[in-house]
Amino acid sequence: MPVIPRSGVCAMTLPPRPELSSAQQTLQWMTRPYGFLEECAATLGETFALDFRGYGVGVIFSSPEAIQEVLGGDPEVFWAGAGNGILKPFLGENSLLLLEGERHRRERKLLMPSFGRGRVQAYGELIHRVTQEICREWAFDAPFAVRPSMQKVAFRLIIEMVFGPERTERRQRLSRAFAAVLDDELFNLALLSQRAGGEAAGARWAQFVGQLDELSALIYEEIDERRTEDQQARGDILAVLLEARDEEGQPMLREEIHDEVLTLMATGHESTATALAWGIYWLLSSPQVYARARREMLALGEACTGGQIAQSAYLEAVVKEILRLTPVIPVIARQVQREVKVGGYTLEPGMVAMPAIYLAHRRAEVFEEPERFWPERFLDRTYRSHQFLPFGGGVRRCIGARLAMYEMKIVLGTLLRNVDLELAGERALRPVRRLVTIAPSGGTQVVRRRESALCESP
């Protein structure tokens, strides 16, 4: 790849960057994110700059030291919310993803009880049950894409975790509206239409906004009804938010609860479903790992619980290795607010510091044989937070990280116990962009074999 040399002002501030136009760089990033990062790192080095059309200059860092400088740096210098600004029309201005400073600290503190260890572990049987119900729908000997099923599992889980187990008519409408909003084609068109402009783009945007308004109205109905009820005996996330009080004893505003509910619904299932689809691919591509994991799960016996599945150290290592090789969010964005040095380079206000999770996870000096799917590496040693960071880091680390890990372990463990799968179709999956995540092409095509263990026939 041709490289633009550093000269003039750029020699003092920016690392090398590809000799491509801003539009070409953006296209490469949108259509082949993993491959483009790898090519840039191979030709430009561990630190390089990219010019994203409409967003400005991003500086990609992959060394653990530089990543620590950014994620462990002053949050008043490295703003995370600004990097997520494109999501504001969808999630609202009160979303935790968009807040900075004191507002972010307050909101995060109010949300944290929803993701404590005890509350997360209470979801074990729900995760176990829903996964069993979904896998019973799979026919034998017929190829199918597993990602839609993982989306279905994660979707049902997040709805019940946020709102509770009731299956009311409004809850069904809310689920349908949520599914329509997160339709990948419409969502991506809506994102692009903000930038493209024009009459056609406006029509697509109007269609999306109409669906989003319907979803918001239903969420507000849930909030308003629940505000009149006693929440003490409930265990869902909405109940926690309604009961939350800040240090001054003030409750969350109606609009704040709405935006956080929408954020949790959107982020709490999309990334997990995609990671599970990658996980099934890696397991089925690695016969020895698949055999060991399945053997351990079957050894638990027929009466095991979701919590028992989650206790498997090997299964936890499998999940970590999945997230290492194919992080569904490949980079982290932090907008620089004042001049700062990172990795020997001077970043100016408005630039975006971008720790590259994908590249950091493939550094040979940190991970032996980095291209190999080898969960045992996580049994042999512990990696530092700036070496292995599938959920980001610092004060902006994903608030739902514990829940995501727990959910992935139980879903994969339940599948290993209940169905015997093999890959169908292409063996080397291409990473493709889906909403804000990077998903496996074709949704991971699999076949259910008849040697299934514990699951009932469909």
GROMACS .gro file of C-alpha atoms in nm:
model
  458
    1MET     CA    1   0.000   0.000   0.000
    2PRO     CA    2   0.149   0.341  -0.096
    3VAL     CA    3   0.228   0.559   0.203
    4ILE     CA    4   0.209   0.935   0.238
    5PRO     CA    5   0.539   1.041   0.396
    6ARG     CA    6   0.544   1.261   0.700
    7SER     CA    7   0.639   1.614   0.608
    8GLY     CA    8   0.579   1.969   0.727
    9VAL     CA    9   0.335   1.995   1.014
   10CYS     CA   10   0.232   1.632   0.980
   11ALA     CA   11   0.587   1.521   1.061
   12MET     CA   12   0.536   1.661   1.411
   13THR     CA   13   0.184   1.544   1.474
   14LEU     CA   14   0.073   1.247   1.268
   15PRO     CA   15   0.204   0.898   1.194
   16PRO     CA   16   0.207   0.774   0.831
   17ARG     CA   17  -0.122   0.718   0.653
   18PRO     CA   18  -0.229   0.530   0.339
   19GLU     CA   19  -0.207   0.705   0.003
   20LEU     CA   20  -0.579   0.687  -0.052
   21SER     CA   21  -0.839   0.959  -0.065
   22SER     CA   22  -1.059   1.017   0.237
   23ALA     CA   23  -1.350   0.857   0.052
   24GLN     CA   24  -1.141   0.552  -0.039
   25GLN     CA   25  -1.019   0.508   0.318
   26THR     CA   26  -1.372   0.535   0.451
   27LEU     CA   27  -1.498   0.282   0.196
   28GLN     CA   28  -1.224   0.036   0.289
   29TRP     CA   29  -1.302   0.080   0.657
   30MET     CA   30  -1.674   0.031   0.604
   31THR     CA   31  -1.650  -0.272   0.375
   32ARG     CA   32  -1.346  -0.464   0.504
   33PRO     CA   33  -1.261  -0.340   0.855
   34TYR     CA   34  -1.044  -0.629   0.974
   35GLY     CA   35  -0.854  -0.662   0.646
   36PHE     CA   36  -0.798  -0.288   0.610
   37LEU     CA   37  -0.658  -0.264   0.964
   38GLU     CA   38  -0.424  -0.556   0.896
   39GLU     CA   39  -0.300  -0.410   0.567
   40CYS     CA   40  -0.237  -0.070   0.721
   41ALA     CA   41  -0.050  -0.221   1.015
   42ALA     CA   42   0.162  -0.436   0.783
   43THR     CA   43   0.267  -0.143   0.564
   44LEU     CA   44   0.254   0.154   0.801
   45GLY     CA   45   0.344   0.006   1.139
   46GLU     CA   46   0.172  -0.024   1.475
   47THR     CA   47   0.056   0.339   1.469
   48PHE     CA   48  -0.100   0.504   1.165
   49ALA     CA   49  -0.351   0.772   1.073
   50LEU     CA   50  -0.673   0.741   0.875
   51ASP     CA   51  -0.889   1.019   0.732
   52PHE     CA   52  -1.255   0.927   0.772
   53ARG     CA   53  -1.486   1.121   0.545
   54GLY     CA   54  -1.716   1.337   0.753
   55TYR     CA   55  -1.538   1.258   1.081
   56GLY     CA   56  -1.181   1.379   1.036
   57VAL     CA   57  -0.849   1.226   1.130
   58GLY     CA   58  -0.829   0.914   1.343
   59VAL     CA   59  -0.499   0.787   1.479
   60ILE     CA   60  -0.490   0.408   1.520
   61PHE     CA   61  -0.287   0.274   1.812
   62SER     CA   62  -0.218  -0.096   1.871
   63SER     CA   63   0.071  -0.109   2.119
   64PRO     CA   64  -0.033  -0.188   2.479
   65GLU     CA   65   0.157   0.117   2.601
   66ALA     CA   66  -0.022   0.363   2.372
   67ILE     CA   67  -0.358   0.199   2.442
   68GLN     CA   68  -0.299   0.244   2.814
   69GLU     CA   69  -0.215   0.611   2.757
   70VAL     CA   70  -0.551   0.666   2.587
   71LEU     CA   71  -0.784   0.450   2.796
   72GLY     CA   72  -0.610   0.532   3.122
   73GLY     CA   73  -0.571   0.898   3.034
   74ASP     CA   74  -0.768   1.198   3.155
   75PRO     CA   75  -1.133   1.148   3.049
   76GLU     CA   76  -1.159   1.527   3.018
   77VAL     CA   77  -0.901   1.504   2.737
   78PHE     CA   78  -1.023   1.184   2.570
   79TRP     CA   79  -1.397   1.209   2.515
   80ALA     CA   80  -1.581   0.887   2.436
   81GLY     CA   81  -1.928   1.030   2.386
   82ALA     CA   82  -1.817   1.249   2.097
   83GLY     CA   83  -1.697   0.941   1.911
   84ASN     CA   84  -2.045   0.791   1.941
   85GLY     CA   85  -2.221   1.105   1.821
   86ILE     CA   86  -2.369   0.937   1.513
   87LEU     CA   87  -2.587   0.731   1.749
   88LYS     CA   88  -2.750   1.032   1.915
   89PRO     CA   89  -3.059   1.039   1.688
   90PHE     CA   90  -3.125   0.674   1.778
   91LEU     CA   91  -3.033   0.653   2.146
   92GLY     CA   92  -3.113   1.004   2.268
   93GLU     CA   93  -2.898   1.271   2.427
   94ASN     CA   94  -2.912   1.106   2.772
   95SER     CA   95  -2.756   0.777   2.660
   96LEU     CA   96  -2.459   0.667   2.870
   97LEU     CA   97  -2.267   0.617   2.545
   98LEU     CA   98  -2.292   0.989   2.467
   99LEU     CA   99  -2.239   1.150   2.807
  100GLU     CA  100  -1.915   1.302   2.935
  101GLY     CA  101  -1.772   1.423   3.264
  102GLU     CA  102  -1.990   1.449   3.572
  103ARG     CA  103  -2.310   1.351   3.389
  104HIS     CA  104  -2.144   1.030   3.272
  105ARG     CA  105  -2.015   0.949   3.621
  106ARG     CA  106  -2.361   1.008   3.774
  107GLU     CA  107  -2.545   0.802   3.513
  108ARG     CA  108  -2.298   0.514   3.524
  109LYS     CA  109  -2.324   0.498   3.902
  110LEU     CA  110  -2.704   0.480   3.878
  111LEU     CA  111  -2.685   0.200   3.620
  112MET     CA  112  -2.416  -0.011   3.788
  113PRO     CA  113  -2.650  -0.198   4.028
  114SER     CA  114  -2.822  -0.353   3.724
  115PHE     CA  115  -2.500  -0.534   3.638
  116GLY     CA  116  -2.371  -0.644   3.978
  117ARG     CA  117  -2.254  -1.004   4.017
  118GLY     CA  118  -2.560  -1.123   4.208
  119ARG     CA  119  -2.808  -0.964   3.969
  120VAL     CA  120  -2.627  -1.105   3.664
  121GLN     CA  121  -2.613  -1.455   3.812
  122ALA     CA  122  -2.988  -1.439   3.876
  123TYR     CA  123  -3.035  -1.447   3.498
  124GLY     CA  124  -2.866  -1.788   3.467
  125GLU     CA  125  -3.179  -2.000   3.440
  126LEU     CA  126  -3.349  -1.751   3.207
  127ILE     CA  127  -3.053  -1.770   2.967
  128HIS     CA  128  -3.045  -2.150   2.996
  129ARG     CA  129  -3.418  -2.189   2.933
  130VAL     CA  130  -3.444  -1.952   2.637
  131THR     CA  131  -3.144  -2.113   2.465
  132GLN     CA  132  -3.297  -2.459   2.507
  133GLU     CA  133  -3.627  -2.337   2.363
  134ILE     CA  134  -3.456  -2.190   2.056
  135CYS     CA  135  -3.239  -2.493   1.983
  136ARG     CA  136  -3.546  -2.718   1.986
  137GLU     CA  137  -3.663  -2.531   1.676
  138TRP     CA  138  -3.362  -2.645   1.470
  139ALA     CA  139  -3.427  -2.922   1.219
  140PHE     CA  140  -3.180  -3.202   1.151
  141ASP     CA  141  -2.961  -3.226   0.839
  142ALA     CA  142  -3.071  -2.892   0.689
  143PRO     CA  143  -2.820  -2.604   0.658
  144PHE     CA  144  -2.921  -2.281   0.828
  145ALA     CA  145  -2.762  -1.954   0.941
  146VAL     CA  146  -2.714  -1.967   1.316
  147ARG     CA  147  -2.679  -1.592   1.370
  148PRO     CA  148  -3.054  -1.518   1.337
  149SER     CA  149  -3.116  -1.776   1.609
  150MET     CA  150  -2.854  -1.611   1.831
  151GLN     CA  151  -3.024  -1.279   1.761
  152LYS     CA  152  -3.352  -1.435   1.866
  153VAL     CA  153  -3.201  -1.566   2.191
  154ALA     CA  154  -3.033  -1.236   2.277
  155PHE     CA  155  -3.345  -1.040   2.178
  156ARG     CA  156  -3.575  -1.240   2.404
  157LEU     CA  157  -3.326  -1.218   2.688
  158ILE     CA  158  -3.275  -0.842   2.677
  159ILE     CA  159  -3.650  -0.775   2.659
  160GLU     CA  160  -3.714  -0.988   2.969
  161MET     CA  161  -3.408  -0.857   3.153
  162VAL     CA  162  -3.512  -0.497   3.096
  163PHE     CA  163  -3.890  -0.519   3.137
  164GLY     CA  164  -3.958  -0.842   3.325
  165PRO     CA  165  -4.131  -1.171   3.234
  166GLU     CA  166  -4.484  -1.043   3.161
  167ARG     CA  167  -4.608  -1.113   2.808
  168THR     CA  168  -4.861  -0.835   2.763
  169GLU     CA  169  -5.003  -0.711   2.434
  170ARG     CA  170  -4.798  -0.391   2.466
  171ARG     CA  171  -4.483  -0.594   2.531
  172GLN     CA  172  -4.544  -0.783   2.208
  173ARG     CA  173  -4.590  -0.455   2.020
  174LEU     CA  174  -4.274  -0.320   2.179
  175SER     CA  175  -4.080  -0.629   2.070
  176ARG     CA  176  -4.204  -0.595   1.712
  177ALA     CA  177  -4.120  -0.223   1.704
  178PHE     CA  178  -3.774  -0.289   1.845
  179ALA     CA  179  -3.709  -0.556   1.583
  180ALA     CA  180  -3.818  -0.318   1.306
  181VAL     CA  181  -3.588  -0.040   1.428
  182LEU     CA  182  -3.289  -0.272   1.442
  183ASP     CA  183  -3.349  -0.423   1.100
  184ASP     CA  184  -2.993  -0.413   0.969
  185GLU     CA  185  -3.070  -0.286   0.617
  186LEU     CA  186  -3.290  -0.001   0.737
  187PHE     CA  187  -3.053   0.094   1.019
  188ASN     CA  188  -2.754   0.110   0.786
  189LEU     CA  189  -2.951   0.310   0.530
  190ALA     CA  190  -3.054   0.550   0.804
  191LEU     CA  191  -2.692   0.596   0.910
  192LEU     CA  192  -2.584   0.662   0.553
  193SER     CA  193  -2.877   0.890   0.476
  194GLN     CA  194  -2.767   1.133   0.747
  195ARG     CA  195  -2.449   1.187   0.549
  196ALA     CA  196  -2.580   1.147   0.196
  197GLY     CA  197  -2.861   1.402   0.200
  198GLY     CA  198  -3.103   1.438  -0.089
  199GLU     CA  199  -3.469   1.348  -0.135
  200ALA     CA  200  -3.420   0.969  -0.141
  201ALA     CA  201  -3.206   0.981   0.171
  202GLY     CA  202  -3.467   1.197   0.341
  203ALA     CA  203  -3.738   0.943   0.265
  204ARG     CA  204  -3.534   0.660   0.414
  205TRP     CA  205  -3.458   0.870   0.719
  206ALA     CA  206  -3.826   0.960   0.763
  207GLN     CA  207  -3.921   0.592   0.750
  208PHE     CA  208  -3.668   0.509   1.017
  209VAL     CA  209  -3.770   0.800   1.242
  210GLY     CA  210  -4.133   0.689   1.222
  211GLN     CA  211  -4.043   0.343   1.349
  212LEU     CA  212  -3.819   0.487   1.619
  213ASP     CA  213  -4.100   0.717   1.736
  214GLU     CA  214  -4.334   0.419   1.769
  215LEU     CA  215  -4.077   0.231   1.978
  216SER     CA  216  -4.013   0.535   2.199
  217ALA     CA  217  -4.384   0.582   2.266
  218LEU     CA  218  -4.416   0.221   2.382
  219ILE     CA  219  -4.112   0.253   2.610
  220TYR     CA  220  -4.260   0.567   2.765
  221GLU     CA  221  -4.590   0.383   2.823
  222GLU     CA  222  -4.401   0.110   3.010
  223ILE     CA  223  -4.212   0.367   3.218
  224ASP     CA  224  -4.525   0.567   3.306
  225GLU     CA  225  -4.725   0.261   3.406
  226ARG     CA  226  -4.443   0.116   3.615
  227ARG     CA  227  -4.389   0.447   3.796
  228THR     CA  228  -4.728   0.401   3.960
  229GLU     CA  229  -4.636   0.054   4.092
  230ASP     CA  230  -4.414  -0.080   4.371
  231GLN     CA  231  -4.082  -0.194   4.221
  232GLN     CA  232  -3.927  -0.346   4.536
  233ALA     CA  233  -4.018  -0.706   4.456
  234ARG     CA  234  -3.912  -0.689   4.092
  235GLY     CA  235  -3.573  -0.790   3.954
  236ASP     CA  236  -3.574  -0.635   3.608
  237ILE     CA  237  -3.350  -0.350   3.495
  238LEU     CA  238  -3.636  -0.101   3.453
  239ALA     CA  239  -3.725  -0.153   3.820
  240VAL     CA  240  -3.365  -0.075   3.919
  241LEU     CA  241  -3.367   0.245   3.714
  242LEU     CA  242  -3.701   0.357   3.858
  243GLU     CA  243  -3.572   0.302   4.213
  244ALA     CA  244  -3.227   0.457   4.152
  245ARG     CA  245  -3.132   0.775   4.339
  246ASP     CA  246  -2.821   0.988   4.294
  247GLU     CA  247  -2.603   1.125   4.576
  248GLU     CA  248  -2.851   1.407   4.630
  249GLY     CA  249  -3.144   1.169   4.652
  250GLN     CA  250  -3.281   1.263   4.309
  251PRO     CA  251  -3.440   0.998   4.083
  252MET     CA  252  -3.363   0.961   3.715
  253LEU     CA  253  -3.574   1.174   3.484
  254ARG     CA  254  -3.832   1.008   3.263
  255GLU     CA  255  -3.627   1.101   2.956
  256GLU     CA  256  -3.308   0.963   3.111
  257ILE     CA  257  -3.473   0.630   3.184
  258HIS     CA  258  -3.609   0.614   2.830
  259ASP     CA  259  -3.271   0.679   2.669
  260GLU     CA  260  -3.090   0.431   2.892
  261VAL     CA  261  -3.353   0.163   2.831
  262LEU     CA  262  -3.320   0.215   2.456
  263THR     CA  263  -2.940   0.204   2.483
  264LEU     CA  264  -2.945  -0.118   2.685
  265MET     CA  265  -3.189  -0.279   2.443
  266ALA     CA  266  -2.980  -0.187   2.140
  267THR     CA  267  -2.634  -0.259   2.277
  268GLY     CA  268  -2.735  -0.543   2.506
  269HIS     CA  269  -2.824  -0.791   2.237
  270GLU     CA  270  -2.672  -0.696   1.901
  271SER     CA  271  -2.307  -0.736   1.998
  272THR     CA  272  -2.373  -1.052   2.201
  273ALA     CA  273  -2.562  -1.219   1.916
  274THR     CA  274  -2.279  -1.139   1.675
  275ALA     CA  275  -2.012  -1.264   1.916
  276LEU     CA  276  -2.208  -1.589   1.962
  277ALA     CA  277  -2.223  -1.640   1.584
  278TRP     CA  278  -1.844  -1.597   1.569
  279GLY     CA  279  -1.810  -1.830   1.866
  280ILE     CA  280  -2.001  -2.112   1.700
  281TYR     CA  281  -1.784  -2.068   1.391
  282TRP     CA  282  -1.459  -2.090   1.589
  283LEU     CA  283  -1.576  -2.392   1.789
  284LEU     CA  284  -1.683  -2.582   1.479
  285SER     CA  285  -1.361  -2.487   1.299
  286SER     CA  286  -1.152  -2.632   1.583
  287PRO     CA  287  -1.239  -3.001   1.633
  288GLN     CA  288  -1.018  -3.052   1.939
  289VAL     CA  289  -1.157  -2.746   2.117
  290TYR     CA  290  -1.513  -2.841   2.022
  291ALA     CA  291  -1.465  -3.197   2.149
  292ARG     CA  292  -1.315  -3.087   2.481
  293ALA     CA  293  -1.577  -2.819   2.545
  294ARG     CA  294  -1.864  -3.051   2.455
  295ARG     CA  295  -1.723  -3.332   2.668
  296GLU     CA  296  -1.701  -3.102   2.970
  297MET     CA  297  -2.055  -2.978   2.921
  298LEU     CA  298  -2.204  -3.327   2.881
  299ALA     CA  299  -2.022  -3.441   3.195
  300LEU     CA  300  -2.235  -3.199   3.398
  301GLY     CA  301  -2.533  -3.435   3.366
  302GLU     CA  302  -2.894  -3.378   3.268
  303ALA     CA  303  -2.996  -3.175   3.574
  304CYS     CA  304  -2.727  -2.907   3.554
  305THR     CA  305  -2.820  -2.539   3.579
  306GLY     CA  306  -2.716  -2.235   3.382
  307GLY     CA  307  -2.505  -2.127   3.677
  308GLN     CA  308  -2.317  -2.458   3.675
  309ILE     CA  309  -2.246  -2.421   3.305
  310ALA     CA  310  -2.104  -2.073   3.364
  311GLN     CA  311  -1.858  -2.206   3.625
  312SER     CA  312  -1.654  -2.395   3.363
  313ALA     CA  313  -1.305  -2.245   3.346
  314TYR     CA  314  -1.247  -2.395   3.002
  315LEU     CA  315  -1.570  -2.250   2.866
  316GLU     CA  316  -1.469  -1.908   2.998
  317ALA     CA  317  -1.136  -1.946   2.818
  318VAL     CA  318  -1.323  -2.037   2.498
  319VAL     CA  319  -1.536  -1.722   2.522
  320LYS     CA  320  -1.231  -1.504   2.583
  321GLU     CA  321  -1.053  -1.655   2.284
  322ILE     CA  322  -1.357  -1.587   2.065
  323LEU     CA  323  -1.355  -1.223   2.174
  324ARG     CA  324  -0.980  -1.201   2.122
  325LEU     CA  325  -0.978  -1.322   1.762
  326THR     CA  326  -1.295  -1.153   1.642
  327PRO     CA  327  -1.385  -0.853   1.858
  328VAL     CA  328  -1.721  -0.736   1.727
  329ILE     CA  329  -1.618  -0.375   1.792
  330PRO     CA  330  -1.265  -0.359   1.641
  331VAL     CA  331  -1.164  -0.010   1.756
  332ILE     CA  332  -1.241   0.235   2.035
  333ALA     CA  333  -1.286   0.606   1.958
  334ARG     CA  334  -1.183   0.890   2.187
  335GLN     CA  335  -1.209   1.247   2.057
  336VAL     CA  336  -0.919   1.464   2.172
  337GLN     CA  337  -1.025   1.784   2.350
  338ARG     CA  338  -0.685   1.949   2.389
  339GLU     CA  339  -0.334   1.889   2.260
  340VAL     CA  340  -0.191   1.566   2.399
  341LYS     CA  341   0.095   1.328   2.324
  342VAL     CA  342   0.024   0.959   2.275
  343GLY     CA  343   0.283   0.705   2.167
  344GLY     CA  344   0.526   0.983   2.079
  345TYR     CA  345   0.282   1.166   1.852
  346THR     CA  346   0.108   1.496   1.917
  347LEU     CA  347  -0.267   1.486   1.874
  348GLU     CA  348  -0.455   1.810   1.819
  349PRO     CA  349  -0.807   1.893   1.943
  350GLY     CA  350  -1.070   1.737   1.720
  351MET     CA  351  -0.858   1.438   1.622
  352VAL     CA  352  -0.974   1.094   1.731
  353ALA     CA  353  -0.745   0.858   1.924
  354MET     CA  354  -0.844   0.504   1.825
  355PRO     CA  355  -0.705   0.209   2.022
  356ALA     CA  356  -0.743  -0.088   1.786
  357ILE     CA  357  -0.874  -0.386   1.981
  358TYR     CA  358  -0.843  -0.611   1.677
  359LEU     CA  359  -0.473  -0.532   1.623
  360ALA     CA  360  -0.388  -0.537   1.994
  361HIS     CA  361  -0.530  -0.889   2.020
  362ARG     CA  362  -0.303  -1.014   1.740
  363ARG     CA  363   0.034  -0.897   1.867
  364ALA     CA  364   0.274  -1.192   1.860
  365GLU     CA  365   0.480  -1.066   2.154
  366VAL     CA  366   0.166  -1.078   2.371
  367PHE     CA  367  -0.027  -1.373   2.227
  368GLU     CA  368   0.170  -1.675   2.112
  369GLU     CA  369   0.054  -1.788   1.765
  370PRO     CA  370  -0.197  -1.502   1.754
  371GLU     CA  371  -0.385  -1.634   1.447
  372ARG     CA  372  -0.459  -1.966   1.616
  373PHE     CA  373  -0.783  -2.037   1.803
  374TRP     CA  374  -0.633  -2.167   2.125
  375PRO     CA  375  -0.842  -2.111   2.441
  376GLU     CA  376  -0.578  -2.276   2.659
  377ARG     CA  377  -0.377  -1.954   2.647
  378PHE     CA  378  -0.631  -1.805   2.891
  379LEU     CA  379  -0.588  -2.099   3.130
  380ASP     CA  380  -0.211  -2.058   3.139
  381ARG     CA  381  -0.185  -1.685   3.208
  382THR     CA  382  -0.368  -1.362   3.280
  383TYR     CA  383  -0.344  -1.070   3.041
  384ARG     CA  384  -0.338  -0.707   3.143
  385SER     CA  385  -0.630  -0.476   3.072
  386HIS     CA  386  -0.447  -0.292   2.792
  387GLN     CA  387  -0.346  -0.621   2.624
  388PHE     CA  388  -0.683  -0.797   2.620
  389LEU     CA  389  -0.970  -0.551   2.601
  390PRO     CA  390  -1.278  -0.688   2.422
  391PHE     CA  391  -1.500  -0.456   2.628
  392GLY     CA  392  -1.282  -0.148   2.609
  393GLY     CA  393  -1.117  -0.006   2.917
  394GLY     CA  394  -1.079   0.273   3.167
  395VAL     CA  395  -1.378   0.458   3.307
  396ARG     CA  396  -1.570   0.386   2.985
  397ARG     CA  397  -1.532   0.007   2.991
  398CYS     CA  398  -1.856  -0.160   2.878
  399ILE     CA  399  -2.093  -0.152   3.173
  400GLY     CA  400  -2.251  -0.481   3.063
  401ALA     CA  401  -1.925  -0.676   3.026
  402ARG     CA  402  -2.002  -0.917   3.312
  403LEU     CA  403  -2.349  -0.990   3.174
  404ALA     CA  404  -2.217  -1.041   2.820
  405MET     CA  405  -1.956  -1.293   2.937
  406TYR     CA  406  -2.210  -1.476   3.152
  407GLU     CA  407  -2.465  -1.488   2.873
  408MET     CA  408  -2.214  -1.613   2.616
  409LYS     CA  409  -2.091  -1.890   2.845
  410ILE     CA  410  -2.439  -2.020   2.922
  411VAL     CA  411  -2.566  -1.996   2.564
  412LEU     CA  412  -2.263  -2.175   2.417
  413GLY     CA  413  -2.256  -2.430   2.699
  414THR     CA  414  -2.625  -2.505   2.654
  415LEU     CA  415  -2.579  -2.551   2.279
  416LEU     CA  416  -2.280  -2.781   2.334
  417ARG     CA  417  -2.493  -2.994   2.566
  418ASN     CA  418  -2.805  -3.002   2.353
  419VAL     CA  419  -2.712  -3.006   1.985
  420ASP     CA  420  -2.431  -3.145   1.771
  421LEU     CA  421  -2.344  -2.905   1.489
  422GLU     CA  422  -2.105  -2.887   1.197
  423LEU     CA  423  -2.019  -2.607   0.957
  424ALA     CA  424  -2.195  -2.587   0.622
  425GLY     CA  425  -2.097  -2.373   0.324
  426GLU     CA  426  -1.787  -2.155   0.329
  427ARG     CA  427  -1.523  -2.256   0.581
  428ALA     CA  428  -1.336  -1.927   0.594
  429LEU     CA  429  -1.594  -1.664   0.685
  430ARG     CA  430  -1.552  -1.303   0.580
  431PRO     CA  431  -1.608  -1.033   0.838
  432VAL     CA  432  -1.892  -0.807   0.725
  433ARG     CA  433  -2.029  -0.492   0.882
  434ARG     CA  434  -2.367  -0.531   1.048
  435LEU     CA  435  -2.506  -0.223   1.221
  436VAL     CA  436  -2.215  -0.113   1.443
  437THR     CA  437  -2.064  -0.462   1.479
  438ILE     CA  438  -1.849  -0.688   1.262
  439ALA     CA  439  -2.033  -1.014   1.192
  440PRO     CA  440  -1.945  -1.339   1.010
  441SER     CA  441  -2.057  -1.353   0.648
  442GLY     CA  442  -2.364  -1.565   0.587
  443GLY     CA  443  -2.450  -1.561   0.956
  444THR     CA  444  -2.239  -1.877   1.013
  445GLN     CA  445  -2.403  -2.157   0.817
  446VAL     CA  446  -2.434  -2.481   1.015
  447VAL     CA  447  -2.605  -2.821   1.005
  448ARG     CA  448  -2.753  -2.998   1.305
  449ARG     CA  449  -2.640  -3.359   1.313
  450ARG     CA  450  -2.852  -3.642   1.452
  451GLU     CA  451  -2.602  -3.733   1.723
  452SER     CA  452  -2.758  -3.465   1.945
  453ALA     CA  453  -2.723  -3.531   2.314
  454LEU     CA  454  -2.985  -3.391   2.549
  455CYS     CA  455  -3.217  -3.171   2.345
  456GLU     CA  456  -3.563  -3.288   2.243
  457SER     CA  457  -3.637  -3.327   1.874
  458PRO     CA  458  -3.820  -3.035   1.712
   0.00000   0.00000   0.00000
